Amino acid sequence: MRYFSLALFVIALLALTTAVSANTAYDQASLARLLDQADRDAFHEDPQWLALVHYEKNRFSKGVFSPAITQSFFLAEHGDLDPRAELHATLKNIFAPAPVTEGEEHTQCAFIARRYWLEQKFGQLGSSFPQFTCPKYEQWRAELDAKGLTLIFPEGFISNPASIFGHTLLRVDASRKKGYNEILGYAIDFTANTGDDSGITYITKGATGSYPAFFNLRPYYQQLKHYADWENRDIWEYRLNVDQAQVDFLLMHLWELSDVEFPYYFFTKNCSYELLRLLEIGIADFEASTRFRGPVFPVDTVRVIADKPQFVTSTRYRASPETKLRAGLSKLPSEDLSRVQAIVEERLAPADQMLQKIQPSRRARILDLAYEQLRYDYLAGNISDLDSRGLSRRILIARSRISGLAPEANSPTIDYKIPSVRPEQGHDTSLVELSAGWRDNESFVDFRLRPAFHSLMDNSGGYPEFMEVRVLDTSLRIFPESGRVRLQELTFLEIDSLSPRSYAFKPWALSMGTGLRTRRVRDDGKLDDALVWGTHLGAGLAWDPHPAILLYGLANMRLDVGPDLENDFSFGPGARLGVFAGKHEARWKGHLFGEFTQFVLGDTTTSLRGGAELRLTTSRNTALTFEGSANQIHGENWFEGALRVSLYF
């Protein structure tokens, strides 16, 4: 009996070995057919395959390369440079033996999207792919319960150089079950790990792609807390018209990108560009990244998405705490503003008898805004959590004890105005300008190119108010009568933030800039033009006494360096004053300004400039501007005026 059992075991083992060998031979034959088919039809040249491995054209030689740094993202030895070899390696990996260790998943579980795409591409031949399960992916996918996608655009944040142009996220929307709230979903972003770097190191490494970056999936409420609450950025949401298959495929690829490192370039391969590439992978007929050959600004990617017909189904605006509070306080009479301030400063108790005499709805509004003001001060870091907690509680208790309120007044909401111009509807980010003018009885023509971004005289619809950011602003001046041509200006970076002050908000007005500029210098007893490298830094205050008026004043320090200056440099303090006239988004805008600099070191002199600008926005991307200024330096006076025609693109 023992020998009989042993014989049966040997026979079964031989049968199993024969079956495995036959199956292996069948798999190898199937693989050979698939490899041959892939080569005949040049699958490795398919745009979708190139996108899945993130291949890009090599600008310095023929062929392509993938910028992904993590080597485990590639299955072939030179998969980052050879799409055909990577496709072959992927197919071979699909047919690799299943793992024998319990609980271990097939290596193809790391490349869900590649496998799915190849199955679809091969059609009927794809049915020969070995079948296996990926429990970790399936669990992750089930937890997301993804049914849709929404593009998220937090507006620019002047206090962080990496966020000054805005940011983009891609929210994964779950099925809209009863009680579902969008803020409980997840958001995809692409962020750089910059550590504690700052200043020149931060800018240099960011511009040269020296920071590692990764795709991340985080709870959306955390993103809202960061961008809306802590950074006080207004947020726009664009729900996208995508079907379930597109959502599924995009998430398959996102799974493949787990822990895959890419280089981060602040101006090109940034958050917005990479999210655009991710969308292109999920949506096969959506080609957008090829429209960018230079800098990629988040608002431009929003425009590309909004330009695709019927791709955006709806939009939503989420105002920041500051926007809401400004709107609420602007509607209060002055005596109620004083009461709000007194409560926040604990000079007036929330349950004070004086407040009890005020009409219930009005008293409720005072307490609501006092609470919002206290919350804003905490988020802005003006007050500690410990200091705000007790007062917040007393305000809420006093508010809850108000009786006789209408039902709508029991919900402490603040009404605010939704901007009439969305970010993608503002002027395009690049500018070309042609000017004709005169100086010292000599005419000139200026040609100007500004790659980015926005100035205080531009129509501000779709852009953060009171902010100017100019990058590589370049101007050439031609004097037709003499035939002279000179570089008038090359501003590498200019930033102005003129957020107005009020009793509740106390931001500093800030100004900084650096680059080449033309300065008039004394040469053999007369004034002549010279190119200097100028850097300035200023701080001050701004006020808006009327919705159409902005007053500002700043103290400046300026340093000019150049061989045409006495001692090769000029340094001194100064001041800058002005007033802007024109409502936000208005077609007409005016600007009166005055500047004074007392250069006390190096090439010493007094520089004065005062003038006016008047601008008419003729369409979304065109404008006319007249500027005139009176100037003095080294005791010499001159007048300069010009008419400018602006075209944004």
XYZ file of C-alpha atoms in Angstrom:
649
model
C 0.000 0.000 0.000
C 2.864 2.351 0.816
C 4.488 1.723 -2.583
C 1.159 2.270 -4.308
C 0.728 5.676 -2.622
C 4.271 6.650 -3.555
C 3.618 5.691 -7.167
C 0.475 7.824 -7.261
C 2.441 10.792 -5.854
C 5.162 10.418 -8.510
C 2.562 10.161 -11.278
C 0.776 13.290 -9.999
C 4.062 15.190 -9.737
C 5.017 14.213 -13.289
C 1.584 15.257 -14.540
C 1.862 18.609 -12.757
C 5.378 19.169 -14.105
C 4.213 18.326 -17.610
C 1.252 20.716 -17.269
C 3.458 23.503 -15.940
C 5.972 22.940 -18.725
C 3.197 22.948 -21.309
C 1.705 26.084 -19.790
C 5.111 27.753 -19.683
C 5.698 26.846 -23.317
C 2.260 28.232 -24.173
C 3.024 31.463 -22.265
C 6.367 31.861 -24.007
C 4.735 31.311 -27.390
C 2.081 33.912 -26.536
C 4.761 36.331 -25.385
C 6.704 35.847 -28.622
C 3.582 36.618 -30.674
C 2.885 39.723 -28.594
C 6.447 41.023 -28.906
C 6.332 40.485 -32.656
C 2.964 42.261 -32.923
C 4.205 45.181 -30.793
C 7.234 45.651 -33.040
C 5.246 45.373 -36.275
C 2.754 48.018 -35.127
C 5.415 50.156 -33.389
C 3.565 50.244 -30.062
C 6.625 51.890 -28.498
C 6.027 54.973 -30.672
C 2.405 55.364 -29.590
C 1.900 58.744 -27.814
C 0.054 57.018 -24.986
C 2.967 54.659 -24.298
C 5.411 57.559 -24.398
C 3.191 59.427 -21.930
C 2.902 56.452 -19.565
C 6.680 56.324 -19.121
C 6.901 60.162 -19.231
C 9.169 60.255 -22.269
C 10.096 63.632 -23.701
C 11.959 64.669 -26.828
C 15.663 65.172 -26.248
C 16.516 68.724 -27.273
C 20.217 68.022 -27.700
C 20.128 64.745 -29.631
C 17.769 62.423 -31.432
C 15.484 60.209 -29.430
C 13.658 60.606 -26.144
C 14.317 60.389 -22.433
C 12.268 60.063 -19.271
C 13.102 62.515 -16.461
C 11.955 60.067 -13.763
C 14.850 59.559 -11.349
C 13.644 56.465 -9.459
C 15.163 53.475 -11.271
C 12.437 51.056 -10.165
C 10.081 52.968 -12.472
C 11.900 51.306 -15.384
C 11.990 47.563 -16.089
C 14.615 47.650 -18.857
C 18.266 48.453 -18.188
C 18.081 51.608 -20.286
C 14.323 52.012 -20.123
C 14.606 55.734 -19.476
C 16.082 56.185 -22.972
C 14.624 53.282 -24.960
C 10.797 53.082 -25.240
C 10.983 49.816 -27.225
C 13.178 48.091 -24.665
C 10.906 49.291 -21.851
C 7.796 47.998 -23.629
C 9.450 44.610 -24.219
C 10.532 44.439 -20.576
C 6.995 45.283 -19.457
C 5.515 42.478 -21.573
C 8.083 39.991 -20.286
C 7.326 41.083 -16.743
C 3.622 40.424 -17.286
C 4.475 36.830 -18.225
C 6.919 36.380 -15.335
C 6.091 33.562 -12.870
C 3.701 34.429 -10.087
C 5.287 34.888 -6.636
C 5.427 31.794 -4.435
C 5.560 33.644 -1.103
C 2.137 33.942 0.506
C 0.843 37.519 0.462
C 3.422 38.699 -2.072
C 1.966 40.446 -5.128
C 3.076 40.076 -8.735
C 5.565 42.745 -9.776
C 3.077 43.858 -12.426
C 0.889 45.215 -9.625
C 3.249 48.199 -9.647
C 2.375 48.857 -13.324
C -1.403 48.602 -13.460
C -1.871 51.266 -16.166
C 0.808 49.838 -18.463
C -0.783 46.379 -18.341
C -4.291 47.765 -18.929
C -3.133 49.855 -21.893
C -1.296 46.914 -23.483
C -4.324 44.638 -23.041
C -6.517 47.178 -24.807
C -3.915 47.817 -27.493
C -3.507 44.122 -28.372
C -7.246 43.583 -28.593
C -8.059 39.864 -28.825
C -4.408 38.929 -28.323
C -4.548 40.664 -24.952
C -6.739 37.841 -23.647
C -3.596 35.686 -23.459
C -2.215 37.816 -20.614
C -1.816 35.801 -17.385
C -4.390 36.754 -14.786
C -3.452 37.793 -11.255
C -4.882 39.977 -8.493
C -3.499 43.115 -6.842
C -5.255 43.389 -3.443
C -3.359 46.502 -2.311
C -4.333 48.464 -5.406
C -7.924 47.232 -5.272
C -8.245 48.283 -1.632
C -6.746 51.728 -2.364
C -9.075 52.168 -5.325
C -12.128 51.108 -3.317
C -11.304 53.578 -0.540
C -11.165 56.438 -3.042
C -14.507 55.461 -4.617
C -13.531 57.870 -7.412
C -16.216 58.982 -9.849
C -14.978 62.365 -11.080
C -12.185 64.951 -11.187
C -12.040 68.648 -10.294
C -9.186 71.030 -11.064
C -8.313 73.221 -8.063
C -6.594 76.604 -8.461
C -5.445 78.465 -5.316
C -4.561 82.014 -6.375
C -1.081 83.496 -6.007
C 0.512 83.924 -2.591
C 2.891 86.885 -2.483
C 4.701 85.741 0.684
C 6.056 82.533 -0.886
C 8.196 82.786 -4.058
C 7.262 79.244 -5.084
C 3.534 80.107 -4.928
C 3.550 83.652 -6.239
C 1.955 82.584 -9.539
C -0.661 80.324 -7.958
C -0.874 76.554 -7.713
C -2.956 73.700 -9.118
C -4.323 70.497 -7.606
C -6.529 67.757 -8.986
C -9.304 66.656 -6.660
C -10.621 63.109 -6.870
C -14.384 63.241 -6.352
C -16.182 60.269 -4.819
C -19.683 59.133 -5.700
C -22.251 61.652 -4.511
C -23.949 59.607 -1.862
C -26.288 61.167 0.657
C -24.300 63.299 3.072
C -21.192 63.385 0.863
C -19.089 66.522 1.215
C -16.454 67.427 -1.377
C -13.951 68.532 1.241
C -13.786 64.922 2.471
C -12.300 63.816 -0.854
C -8.633 63.610 -1.831
C -6.469 65.911 -3.934
C -3.506 65.055 -6.159
C -0.590 67.458 -6.216
C 2.998 67.519 -7.407
C 5.295 69.163 -4.886
C 9.009 69.691 -4.416
C 10.895 68.799 -1.261
C 12.799 72.041 -0.646
C 13.826 71.396 2.952
C 14.821 74.547 4.822
C 16.429 76.277 1.838
C 15.761 79.957 1.238
C 17.135 82.976 -0.574
C 19.607 82.517 -3.427
C 19.984 78.790 -2.743
C 16.222 78.292 -2.967
C 15.895 80.254 -6.223
C 18.945 78.682 -7.873
C 18.053 75.091 -7.029
C 14.423 75.640 -7.993
C 15.335 77.121 -11.375
C 17.796 74.328 -12.203
C 15.671 71.328 -11.235
C 17.772 70.415 -8.208
C 14.828 69.655 -5.915
C 13.205 66.196 -5.832
C 9.461 66.178 -6.408
C 6.739 63.560 -6.033
C 3.065 63.064 -6.801
C 1.023 63.002 -3.606
C -2.541 62.200 -2.649
C -3.723 64.060 0.449
C -7.115 64.724 2.076
C -8.661 67.774 0.445
C -9.672 69.337 3.750
C -5.971 69.476 4.674
C -5.210 71.265 1.414
C -8.016 73.737 2.083
C -6.685 74.411 5.557
C -3.212 75.082 4.147
C -4.109 77.245 1.152
C -7.321 78.946 2.289
C -6.892 79.239 6.061
C -3.157 79.552 6.658
C -2.165 81.339 3.445
C -5.445 83.241 2.894
C -5.699 82.340 -0.768
C -8.966 82.400 -2.671
C -9.598 79.073 -4.392
C -11.334 78.255 -7.675
C -12.701 74.797 -8.480
C -13.372 73.531 -12.018
C -15.359 70.301 -12.263
C -14.225 68.333 -15.317
C -16.325 66.381 -17.780
C -14.683 62.945 -17.545
C -16.138 59.456 -17.713
C -15.485 56.533 -15.381
C -12.963 54.862 -17.694
C -10.861 58.033 -17.839
C -10.914 58.436 -14.057
C -9.950 54.784 -13.602
C -7.018 54.949 -16.023
C -5.670 58.171 -14.510
C -5.713 56.602 -11.052
C -4.035 53.461 -12.381
C -1.152 55.625 -13.514
C -1.122 57.608 -10.279
C -0.641 54.274 -8.492
C 2.366 53.619 -10.738
C 3.856 56.965 -9.698
C 3.911 56.132 -5.982
C 7.309 57.188 -4.583
C 8.661 57.957 -8.072
C 10.980 60.967 -7.949
C 11.091 63.673 -10.615
C 13.137 66.879 -10.835
C 11.167 70.047 -10.079
C 11.642 73.211 -12.133
C 9.806 76.224 -10.746
C 9.148 77.811 -14.122
C 8.702 74.815 -16.454
C 8.329 71.274 -15.061
C 6.289 72.432 -12.087
C 3.068 71.405 -10.336
C 0.810 72.636 -13.111
C 2.756 71.114 -15.982
C 2.979 67.679 -14.370
C -0.721 67.624 -13.456
C -1.491 68.551 -17.057
C 0.611 65.575 -18.185
C -1.278 63.356 -15.753
C -4.594 64.505 -17.232
C -3.302 63.797 -20.735
C -2.581 60.200 -19.739
C -6.061 59.678 -18.342
C -7.775 61.427 -21.258
C -6.296 60.103 -24.487
C -7.574 62.875 -26.790
C -6.492 65.710 -24.486
C -3.183 67.144 -25.720
C -2.245 70.263 -23.809
C 1.345 70.154 -22.566
C 2.676 70.536 -26.115
C 1.298 74.086 -26.118
C 4.012 75.102 -23.661
C 7.513 75.720 -24.980
C 8.749 77.962 -22.184
C 7.538 78.962 -18.713
C 4.396 77.253 -17.444
C 2.236 79.323 -15.114
C -0.632 77.669 -13.219
C -3.243 80.083 -14.558
C -2.178 79.228 -18.117
C -2.877 75.541 -17.511
C -6.309 76.515 -16.186
C -6.880 78.399 -19.458
C -5.849 75.372 -21.516
C -8.331 73.194 -19.653
C -11.112 75.787 -19.822
C -10.497 76.246 -23.568
C -11.329 72.606 -24.318
C -14.988 72.659 -25.405
C -17.407 71.308 -22.801
C -14.539 70.037 -20.641
C -15.450 72.191 -17.617
C -18.983 71.503 -16.458
C -19.147 73.918 -13.501
C -17.029 76.302 -11.420
C -17.005 77.176 -7.738
C -15.332 79.979 -5.796
C -14.108 79.471 -2.218
C -13.276 82.775 -0.567
C -10.422 82.892 1.932
C -11.048 83.950 5.554
C -9.550 87.361 4.751
C -11.811 87.871 1.729
C -14.877 86.951 3.767
C -13.888 89.142 6.694
C -13.121 92.152 4.497
C -16.526 91.759 2.846
C -18.341 91.514 6.168
C -16.561 94.441 7.807
C -17.083 96.671 4.764
C -20.849 96.525 5.340
C -20.749 97.594 8.989
C -21.336 101.178 10.096
C -18.348 102.807 11.789
C -19.774 102.460 15.316
C -20.224 98.696 14.844
C -16.694 98.406 13.465
C -15.470 100.014 16.672
C -17.475 97.514 18.721
C -16.009 94.562 16.820
C -12.530 95.903 17.433
C -13.258 96.504 21.116
C -14.495 92.918 21.563
C -11.422 91.462 19.824
C -9.112 93.620 21.952
C -11.106 92.610 25.069
C -12.070 96.196 25.833
C -15.724 95.219 25.493
C -17.193 91.980 26.857
C -19.316 89.960 24.380
C -22.156 89.922 26.935
C -21.809 93.590 27.910
C -25.078 95.366 28.777
C -24.386 98.024 26.168
C -24.546 95.358 23.453
C -27.802 94.014 24.915
C -29.525 97.263 23.940
C -28.715 96.774 20.241
C -31.223 95.178 17.863
C -30.760 91.341 17.939
C -29.858 90.881 14.253
C -27.353 93.739 14.407
C -25.838 92.410 17.641
C -25.546 88.946 16.069
C -23.651 90.431 13.118
C -21.228 92.234 15.460
C -20.511 89.038 17.396
C -20.191 86.954 14.212
C -17.602 89.310 12.782
C -15.758 89.587 16.089
C -15.471 85.793 16.085
C -14.260 85.768 12.466
C -11.772 88.537 13.238
C -10.410 86.556 16.176
C -10.123 83.439 14.026
C -8.330 85.392 11.302
C -5.861 86.826 13.820
C -5.141 83.318 15.078
C -4.597 81.926 11.562
C -2.370 84.892 10.707
C -0.249 84.218 13.783
C -1.202 87.488 15.463
C -2.587 85.730 18.525
C -1.934 82.362 20.167
C -4.453 79.554 20.396
C -4.399 79.858 24.181
C -5.182 83.573 24.062
C -7.984 83.212 21.521
C -9.704 80.138 22.945
C -11.364 81.728 25.977
C -12.584 84.819 24.123
C -13.891 82.707 21.234
C -15.937 80.673 23.679
C -17.402 83.778 25.343
C -18.352 85.234 21.946
C -20.108 82.015 20.910
C -21.986 81.821 24.225
C -23.179 85.429 23.885
C -24.195 84.750 20.280
C -26.180 81.626 21.242
C -28.192 83.577 23.828
C -29.575 86.099 21.340
C -33.302 85.487 20.926
C -35.790 86.825 18.435
C -33.631 86.199 15.357
C -35.072 85.349 11.961
C -34.206 81.779 10.824
C -31.649 82.995 8.265
C -29.859 85.058 10.929
C -29.255 81.945 13.036
C -26.709 80.782 10.465
C -23.641 82.994 10.960
C -22.594 83.289 7.309
C -20.844 86.245 5.689
C -22.004 87.423 2.293
C -19.221 88.195 -0.151
C -19.060 89.057 -3.817
C -17.883 86.376 -6.235
C -15.426 87.978 -8.697
C -17.059 88.595 -12.059
C -13.857 87.592 -13.883
C -12.407 84.159 -13.191
C -8.607 83.611 -13.311
C -8.658 82.030 -16.780
C -10.685 84.989 -18.081
C -8.049 87.571 -17.157
C -5.477 88.871 -19.607
C -2.885 86.398 -20.899
C 0.361 86.255 -18.941
C 2.849 87.461 -21.589
C 2.969 90.985 -22.995
C 4.386 92.664 -26.079
C 4.210 96.444 -26.250
C 5.044 99.137 -28.782
C 5.522 102.740 -27.650
C 6.078 106.019 -29.419
C 7.331 108.950 -27.364
C 9.678 111.869 -26.945
C 12.389 113.019 -24.557
C 14.424 116.212 -24.694
C 12.779 117.082 -28.026
C 13.965 113.770 -29.478
C 11.483 111.090 -30.490
C 11.907 107.414 -29.687
C 10.220 104.059 -30.211
C 10.231 101.378 -27.508
C 9.728 97.682 -28.103
C 8.929 95.748 -24.932
C 8.563 92.056 -24.175
C 7.385 90.833 -20.766
C 7.149 87.033 -20.493
C 5.286 87.315 -17.197
C 3.131 88.185 -15.343
C 1.049 91.177 -14.255
C 1.511 94.841 -13.335
C -0.505 97.180 -11.154
C -1.610 99.137 -14.241
C -2.877 96.031 -16.042
C -6.561 95.256 -15.866
C -6.792 93.281 -12.632
C -9.756 91.087 -13.560
C -8.812 87.490 -12.828
C -5.660 88.459 -10.896
C -5.056 89.140 -7.195
C -5.691 92.791 -6.461
C -2.879 95.164 -5.400
C -0.120 92.830 -6.673
C 2.534 93.229 -9.363
C 4.962 90.539 -10.523
C 7.166 91.155 -13.560
C 9.738 88.642 -14.775
C 12.402 89.297 -17.461
C 10.673 92.514 -18.504
C 12.803 93.701 -21.455
C 12.644 96.978 -23.375
C 14.632 98.179 -26.411
C 14.669 101.870 -27.311
C 15.192 103.110 -30.864
C 15.948 106.762 -31.687
C 14.868 107.088 -35.353
C 16.540 110.475 -35.924
C 20.017 109.304 -34.917
C 19.584 105.590 -35.633
C 20.693 104.665 -32.116
C 19.403 101.453 -30.532
C 19.915 100.648 -26.879
C 18.717 98.289 -24.188
C 16.460 100.426 -22.026
C 15.546 97.882 -19.367
C 15.947 94.226 -18.435
C 14.142 93.647 -15.161
C 14.873 90.175 -13.884
C 12.260 90.375 -11.149
C 9.984 93.104 -9.815
C 7.464 92.453 -7.037
C 5.042 94.974 -5.545
C 2.414 94.194 -2.935
C 0.198 97.132 -1.998
C -2.446 95.443 0.143
C -4.371 98.219 1.927
C -4.456 98.596 5.701
C -7.507 98.906 7.868
C -8.200 98.572 11.562
C -8.544 94.797 11.090
C -5.800 94.169 8.523
C -2.307 95.551 8.908
C -0.137 94.271 6.050
C 3.023 96.078 5.004
C 3.239 97.411 1.484
C 6.358 95.862 -0.035
C 8.448 96.501 -3.125
C 11.572 94.799 -4.415
C 13.288 94.424 -7.754
C 16.561 93.801 -9.521
C 17.828 94.071 -13.076
C 19.412 96.319 -15.687
C 17.983 99.784 -16.189
C 18.924 102.979 -17.969
C 20.053 105.823 -15.751
C 21.173 109.265 -16.843
C 24.728 110.065 -15.726
C 26.949 113.132 -16.059
C 29.508 112.813 -18.856
C 31.757 115.768 -19.748
C 29.337 118.231 -18.237
C 26.188 116.884 -19.912
C 23.728 114.081 -19.264
C 24.069 110.800 -21.096
C 22.369 107.406 -20.866
C 24.146 104.555 -19.097
C 23.146 101.008 -18.292
C 23.407 100.115 -14.593
C 22.451 97.135 -12.503
C 19.848 98.402 -10.076
C 18.434 96.760 -6.976
C 15.852 98.290 -4.680
C 13.957 97.255 -1.582
C 11.115 99.164 0.033
C 8.399 98.918 2.650
C 5.530 101.132 3.654
C 1.763 101.430 3.900
C -1.245 101.470 1.579
C -4.843 102.579 2.192
C -8.076 102.397 0.212
C -10.354 105.202 1.493
C -12.714 104.468 -1.408
C -13.271 101.305 -3.524
C -11.824 103.162 -6.517
C -8.855 104.787 -4.716
C -5.605 103.271 -3.441
C -3.023 105.464 -1.713
C 0.469 104.217 -0.959
C 3.761 105.378 0.463
C 7.020 103.455 0.775
C 10.533 104.100 2.022
C 13.185 102.699 -0.323
C 16.846 101.804 -0.444
C 18.448 101.713 -3.894
C 21.816 100.438 -5.121
C 23.020 101.022 -8.688
C 26.230 99.461 -9.986
C 27.969 100.223 -13.281
C 31.256 101.417 -14.831
C 29.737 104.739 -15.932
C 28.987 105.747 -12.340
C 31.470 107.642 -10.223
C 33.222 105.044 -8.023
C 31.264 102.421 -10.040
C 28.262 102.509 -7.723
C 25.564 104.702 -6.261
C 23.617 104.022 -3.064
C 21.006 105.892 -1.098
C 17.600 106.042 0.597
C 14.438 107.357 -0.958
C 10.680 107.420 -0.952
C 7.861 106.541 -3.302
C 4.331 107.947 -3.117
C 1.307 107.535 -5.321
C -2.381 107.033 -5.872
C -4.188 104.580 -8.135
C -7.669 105.472 -9.364
C -10.062 102.944 -10.834
C -12.131 100.101 -9.451
C -11.004 96.505 -9.585
C -11.672 95.179 -13.123
C -12.414 98.717 -14.421
C -11.501 99.536 -18.043
C -10.039 102.929 -17.101
C -7.208 103.173 -14.618
C -5.105 106.146 -13.574
C -1.916 106.486 -11.563
C -0.218 109.551 -10.086
C 3.255 108.917 -8.692
C 6.296 110.583 -7.234
C 9.754 109.140 -6.481
C 12.728 110.571 -4.637
C 16.181 109.046 -4.089
C 19.079 110.720 -2.297
C 22.203 108.876 -3.418
C 24.664 109.450 -0.571
C 27.466 107.025 -1.430
C 29.429 106.522 -4.631
C 27.943 108.635 -7.412
C 26.148 111.121 -5.149
C 23.168 113.043 -6.463
C 19.454 113.623 -5.967
C 17.005 111.853 -8.271
C 13.422 113.080 -8.649
C 10.613 111.726 -10.795
C 6.920 112.508 -10.863
C 4.210 111.822 -13.371
C 0.973 110.196 -14.372
C -0.304 107.180 -16.282
C -3.726 106.745 -17.859
C -4.699 103.350 -19.204
C -7.673 102.139 -21.219
C -8.321 98.412 -21.502
C -9.793 98.014 -24.977
C -10.318 94.239 -24.803
C -9.255 91.278 -22.698
C -5.806 91.245 -24.297
C -5.295 94.787 -25.602
C -4.793 98.177 -23.944
C -3.691 101.762 -24.614
C -1.619 103.749 -22.115
C -0.359 107.325 -21.990
C 2.459 108.135 -19.593
C 4.168 111.427 -18.902
C 6.827 112.236 -16.327
C 9.010 115.129 -15.185
C 12.510 114.064 -14.128
C 15.578 115.532 -12.478
C 19.060 114.168 -11.751
C 22.397 115.970 -11.287
C 20.367 119.185 -11.266
C 19.212 118.703 -14.869
C 15.516 118.526 -15.794
C 13.733 116.794 -18.652
C 10.262 115.649 -19.624
C 9.386 112.283 -21.121
C 6.093 111.112 -22.574
C 4.897 108.078 -24.506
C 1.816 106.405 -25.935
C 1.886 102.620 -25.563
C -0.076 99.913 -27.355
C -0.178 96.659 -25.377
C -0.964 93.164 -26.591
C -1.143 90.192 -24.205
C -0.542 86.675 -25.432
